[in-house]
Short mmCIF file of C-alpha atoms in Angstrom, two decimals:
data_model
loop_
_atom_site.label_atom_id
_atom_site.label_comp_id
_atom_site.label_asym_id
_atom_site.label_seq_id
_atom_site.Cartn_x
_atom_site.Cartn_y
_atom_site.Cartn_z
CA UNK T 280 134.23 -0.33 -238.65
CA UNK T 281 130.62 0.38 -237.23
CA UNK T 282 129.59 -0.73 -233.89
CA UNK T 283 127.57 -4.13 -233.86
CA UNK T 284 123.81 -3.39 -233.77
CA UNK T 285 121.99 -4.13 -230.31
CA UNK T 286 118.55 -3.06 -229.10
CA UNK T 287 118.42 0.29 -226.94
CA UNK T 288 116.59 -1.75 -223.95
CA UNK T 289 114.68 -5.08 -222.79
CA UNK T 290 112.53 -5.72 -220.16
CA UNK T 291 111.29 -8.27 -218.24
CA UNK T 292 109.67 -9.59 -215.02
CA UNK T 293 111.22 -11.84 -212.41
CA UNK T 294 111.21 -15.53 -213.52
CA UNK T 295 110.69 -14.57 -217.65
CA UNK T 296 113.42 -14.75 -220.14
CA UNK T 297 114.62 -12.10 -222.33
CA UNK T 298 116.98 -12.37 -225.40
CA UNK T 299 118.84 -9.66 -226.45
CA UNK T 300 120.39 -9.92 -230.53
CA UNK T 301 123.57 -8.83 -231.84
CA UNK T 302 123.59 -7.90 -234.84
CA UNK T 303 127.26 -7.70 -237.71
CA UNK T 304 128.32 -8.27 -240.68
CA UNK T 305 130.30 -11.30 -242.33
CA UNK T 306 133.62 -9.06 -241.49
CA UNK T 307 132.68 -9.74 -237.53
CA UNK T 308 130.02 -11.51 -235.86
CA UNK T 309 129.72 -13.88 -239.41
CA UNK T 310 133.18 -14.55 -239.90
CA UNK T 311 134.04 -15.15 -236.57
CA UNK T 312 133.13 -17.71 -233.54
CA UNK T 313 134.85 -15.21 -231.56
CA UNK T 314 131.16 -13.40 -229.76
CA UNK T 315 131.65 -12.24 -225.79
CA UNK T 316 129.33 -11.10 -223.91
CA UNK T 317 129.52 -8.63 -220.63
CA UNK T 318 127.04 -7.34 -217.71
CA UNK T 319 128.14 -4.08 -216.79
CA UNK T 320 126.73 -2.36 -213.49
CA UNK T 321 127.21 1.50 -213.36
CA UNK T 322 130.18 2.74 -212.01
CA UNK T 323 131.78 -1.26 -211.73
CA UNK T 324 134.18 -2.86 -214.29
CA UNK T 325 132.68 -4.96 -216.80
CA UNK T 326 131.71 -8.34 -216.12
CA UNK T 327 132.23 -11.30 -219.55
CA UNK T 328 129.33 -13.76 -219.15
CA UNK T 329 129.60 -15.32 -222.07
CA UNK T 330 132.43 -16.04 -224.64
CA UNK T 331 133.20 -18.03 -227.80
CA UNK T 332 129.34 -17.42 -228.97
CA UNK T 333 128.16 -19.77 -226.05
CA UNK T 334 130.44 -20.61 -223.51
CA UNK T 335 130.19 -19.66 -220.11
CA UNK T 336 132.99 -18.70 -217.64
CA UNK T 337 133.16 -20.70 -214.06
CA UNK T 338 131.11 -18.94 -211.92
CA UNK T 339 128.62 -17.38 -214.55
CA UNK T 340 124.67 -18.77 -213.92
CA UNK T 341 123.78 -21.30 -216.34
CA UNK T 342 120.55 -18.75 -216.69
CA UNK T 343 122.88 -16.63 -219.57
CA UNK T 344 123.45 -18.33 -222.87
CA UNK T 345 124.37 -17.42 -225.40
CA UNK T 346 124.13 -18.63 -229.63
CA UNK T 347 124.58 -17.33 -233.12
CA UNK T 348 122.64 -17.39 -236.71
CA UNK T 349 124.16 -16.16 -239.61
CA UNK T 350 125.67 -12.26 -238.42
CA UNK T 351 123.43 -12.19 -235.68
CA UNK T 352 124.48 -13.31 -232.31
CA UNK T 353 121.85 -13.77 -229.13
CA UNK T 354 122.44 -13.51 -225.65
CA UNK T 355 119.23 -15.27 -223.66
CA UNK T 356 118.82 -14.18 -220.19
CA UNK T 357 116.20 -17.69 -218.59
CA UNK T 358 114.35 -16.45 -215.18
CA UNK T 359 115.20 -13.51 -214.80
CA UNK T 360 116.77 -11.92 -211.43
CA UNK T 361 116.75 -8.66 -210.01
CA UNK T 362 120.31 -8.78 -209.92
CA UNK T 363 120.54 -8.74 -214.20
CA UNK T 364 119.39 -5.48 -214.27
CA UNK T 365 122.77 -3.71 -215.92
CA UNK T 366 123.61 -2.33 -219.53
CA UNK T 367 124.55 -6.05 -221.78
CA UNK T 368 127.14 -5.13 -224.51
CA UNK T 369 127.88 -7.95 -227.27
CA UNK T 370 131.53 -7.85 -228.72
CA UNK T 371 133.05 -9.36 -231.53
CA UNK T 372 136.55 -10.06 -233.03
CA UNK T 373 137.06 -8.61 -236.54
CA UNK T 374 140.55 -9.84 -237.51
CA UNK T 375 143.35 -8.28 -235.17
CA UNK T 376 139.90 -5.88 -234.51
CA UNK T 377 137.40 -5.81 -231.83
CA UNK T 378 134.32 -3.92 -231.75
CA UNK T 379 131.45 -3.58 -229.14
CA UNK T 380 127.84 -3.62 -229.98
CA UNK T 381 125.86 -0.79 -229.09
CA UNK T 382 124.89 -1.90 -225.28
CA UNK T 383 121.40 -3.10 -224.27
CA UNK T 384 119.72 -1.92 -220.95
CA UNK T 385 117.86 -4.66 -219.06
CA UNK T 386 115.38 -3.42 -216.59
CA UNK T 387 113.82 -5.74 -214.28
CA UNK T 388 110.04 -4.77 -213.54
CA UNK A 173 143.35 -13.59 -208.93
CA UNK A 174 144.32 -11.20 -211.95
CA UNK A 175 143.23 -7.46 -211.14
CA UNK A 176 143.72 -4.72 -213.20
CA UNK A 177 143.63 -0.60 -212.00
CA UNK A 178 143.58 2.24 -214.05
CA UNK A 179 145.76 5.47 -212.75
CA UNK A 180 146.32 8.27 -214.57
CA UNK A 181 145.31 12.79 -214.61
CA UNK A 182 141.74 12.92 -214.92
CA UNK A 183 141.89 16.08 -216.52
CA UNK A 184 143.33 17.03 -219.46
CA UNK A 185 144.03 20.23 -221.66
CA UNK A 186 142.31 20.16 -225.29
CA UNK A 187 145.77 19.51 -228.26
CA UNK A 188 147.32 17.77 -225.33
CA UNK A 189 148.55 14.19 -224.78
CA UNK A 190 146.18 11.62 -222.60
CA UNK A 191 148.33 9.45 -220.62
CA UNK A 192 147.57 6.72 -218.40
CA UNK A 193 148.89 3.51 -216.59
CA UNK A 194 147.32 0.20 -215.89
CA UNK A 195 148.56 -1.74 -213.03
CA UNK A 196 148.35 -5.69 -212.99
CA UNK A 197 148.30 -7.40 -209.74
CA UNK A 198 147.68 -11.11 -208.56
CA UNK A 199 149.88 -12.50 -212.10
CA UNK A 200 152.59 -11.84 -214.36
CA UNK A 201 152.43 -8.76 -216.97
CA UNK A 202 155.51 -11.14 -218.85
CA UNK A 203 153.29 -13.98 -219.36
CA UNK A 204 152.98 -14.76 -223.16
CA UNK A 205 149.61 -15.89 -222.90
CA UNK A 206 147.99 -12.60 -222.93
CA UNK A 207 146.91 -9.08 -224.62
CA UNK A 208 147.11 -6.15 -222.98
CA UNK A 209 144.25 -4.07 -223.57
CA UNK A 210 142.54 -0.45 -223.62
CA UNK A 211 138.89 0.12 -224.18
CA UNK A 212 137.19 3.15 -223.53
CA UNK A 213 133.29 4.41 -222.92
CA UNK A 214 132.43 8.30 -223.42
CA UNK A 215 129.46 9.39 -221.11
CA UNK A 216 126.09 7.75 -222.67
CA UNK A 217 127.68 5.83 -225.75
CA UNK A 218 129.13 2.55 -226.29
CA UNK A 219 132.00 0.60 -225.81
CA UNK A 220 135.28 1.48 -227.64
CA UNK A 221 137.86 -0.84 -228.63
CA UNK A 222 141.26 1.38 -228.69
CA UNK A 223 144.04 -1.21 -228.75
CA UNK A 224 145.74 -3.96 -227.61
CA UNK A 225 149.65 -4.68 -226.66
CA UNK A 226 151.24 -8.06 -226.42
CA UNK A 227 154.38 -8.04 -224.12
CA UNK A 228 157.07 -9.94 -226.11
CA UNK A 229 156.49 -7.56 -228.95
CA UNK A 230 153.72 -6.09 -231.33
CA UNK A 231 150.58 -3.84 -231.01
CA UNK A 232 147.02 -2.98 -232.76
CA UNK A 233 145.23 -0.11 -232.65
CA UNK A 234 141.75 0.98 -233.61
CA UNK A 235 142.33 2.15 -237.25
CA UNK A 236 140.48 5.45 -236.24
CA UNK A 237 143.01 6.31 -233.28
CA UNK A 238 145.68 4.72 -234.66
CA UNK A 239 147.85 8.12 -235.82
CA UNK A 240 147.29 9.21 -232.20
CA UNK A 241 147.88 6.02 -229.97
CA UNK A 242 151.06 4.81 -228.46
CA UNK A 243 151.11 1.32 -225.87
CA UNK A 244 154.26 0.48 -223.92
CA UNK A 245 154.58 -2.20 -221.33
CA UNK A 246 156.49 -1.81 -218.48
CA UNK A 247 157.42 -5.22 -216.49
CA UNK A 248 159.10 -3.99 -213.70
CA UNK A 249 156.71 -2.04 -212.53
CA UNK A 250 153.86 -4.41 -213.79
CA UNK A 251 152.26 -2.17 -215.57
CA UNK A 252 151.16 -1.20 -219.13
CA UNK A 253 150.39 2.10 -220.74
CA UNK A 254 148.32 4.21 -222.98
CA UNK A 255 149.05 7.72 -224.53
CA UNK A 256 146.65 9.58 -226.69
CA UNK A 257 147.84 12.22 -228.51
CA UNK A 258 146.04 16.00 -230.00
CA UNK A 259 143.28 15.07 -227.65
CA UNK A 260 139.62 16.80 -227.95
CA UNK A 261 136.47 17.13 -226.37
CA UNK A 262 135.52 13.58 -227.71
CA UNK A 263 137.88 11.85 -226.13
CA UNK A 264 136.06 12.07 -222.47
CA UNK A 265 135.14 8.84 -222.08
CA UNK A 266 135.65 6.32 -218.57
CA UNK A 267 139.04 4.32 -219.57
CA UNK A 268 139.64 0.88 -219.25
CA UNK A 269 141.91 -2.04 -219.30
CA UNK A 270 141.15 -5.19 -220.16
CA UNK A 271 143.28 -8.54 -219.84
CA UNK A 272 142.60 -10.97 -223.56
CA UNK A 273 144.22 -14.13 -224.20
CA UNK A 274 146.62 -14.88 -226.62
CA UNK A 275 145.54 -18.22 -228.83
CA UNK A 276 141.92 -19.53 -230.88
CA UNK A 277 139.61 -17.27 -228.40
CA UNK A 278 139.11 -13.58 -227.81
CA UNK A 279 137.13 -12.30 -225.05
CA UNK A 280 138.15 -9.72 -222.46
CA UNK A 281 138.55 -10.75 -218.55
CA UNK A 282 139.16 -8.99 -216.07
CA UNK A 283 138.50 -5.69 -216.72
CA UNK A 284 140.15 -3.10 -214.37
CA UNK A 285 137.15 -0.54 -213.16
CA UNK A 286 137.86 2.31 -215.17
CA UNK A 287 138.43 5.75 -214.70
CA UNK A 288 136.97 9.25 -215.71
CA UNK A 289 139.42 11.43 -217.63
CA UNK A 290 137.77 14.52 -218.85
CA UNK A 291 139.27 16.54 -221.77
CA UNK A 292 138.50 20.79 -221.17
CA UNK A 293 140.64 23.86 -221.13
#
């Protein structure tokens, strides 16, 4: 089972929005509304922001959301923060299976 | 509040066995509603699903570890386990546990920070 496919980094100034995809294959992200998402800050645990392809836990800013098309899955960061800068890693189930995407870094310029 | 820490050598000999505990505070380890989880990071790479336990019976395991993994829960003590056996050099990776419930979802939350264990003679 490969890892889902994510792009190495994003960027972005304060205020923009950035959208980082996720990309499977019918066997995960396509078979499945079953897409988290999680912020992880170096040397912290990991954080889930979004889960169930869009829906966001209590507490999570209404700036993450998060959609899918087909096997690719999106996570949209809207006015951006300093604060989002952290590695983004897409996960998906794959039938009593889960695998991660490759991890995105967000920098904030 | 659920919290989840990892304990466990942070060194260990190449052909040995990798063993670690995860603690569960602030909630019940018996509940039925939940997976128990292991998911590990090697320096610089990705996110590894390794396995998951539920704690009135069954496992899965990452069909590439699966001939080395082992997951026991332990309610007493409120915690649950991983071994990894024959371990190499690519097994150093950060170690974590993960809480996922148990119905028509899947996500993992909380996470328990992690910790370092390093595989070298």
């Amino acid at each position: 089972q490969s890892a889902l496919t994510q792009p190495r980094s994003v960027s972005g100034s304060p205020g923009q929005s950035v959208t980082i995809s996720c990309a499977g294959t019918s066997s995960d992200v396509g078979g499945y509304n079953y897409v988290s998402w999680y912020q992880h800050h170096p040397g912290k645990a990991p954080k889930l922001i979004i889960y169930d392809v869009t829906k966001r836990p209590s507490g999570v800013p209404d700036r993450f959301s998060g959609s899918k098309s087909g096997y690719t899955a999106s996570l949209t960061i809207s006015g951006l923060q300093a604060e989002d800068e952290a590695e983004y890693y897409c996960c998906s189930y794959a039938g009593s299976f889960t695998v991660f995407g490759t991890g995105t870094k967000v920098t904030v310029l | 509040q659920v919290q989840l820490q990892e304990s466990g050598p942070g060194l260990v000999k190449p052909s040995q066995t990798l063993s670690l505990n995860c603690t569960v505070s602030g909630g019940s380890i018996s509940s039925g509603s939940y997976y128990w989880t292991w998911i590990r990071q090697p320096a610089g790479k990705g996110l590894e699903w390794i396995g998951r336990i539920y704690t009135h019976g069954g496992t899965d395991y990452n069909p590439s570890l699966k001939s080395r993994v082992t997951m026991s829960v332990d309610t007493s003590k409120s915690q649950f386990s991983l071994k990894l056996s024959s371990v190499t050099a690519a097994d150093t990776a950060v170690y974590h546990c993960a809480r996922s419930p148990v119905g028509a979802t899947h996500f993992f939350d909380p996470w328990g920070q992690g910790t370092l264990v390093t595989v070298s003679s």
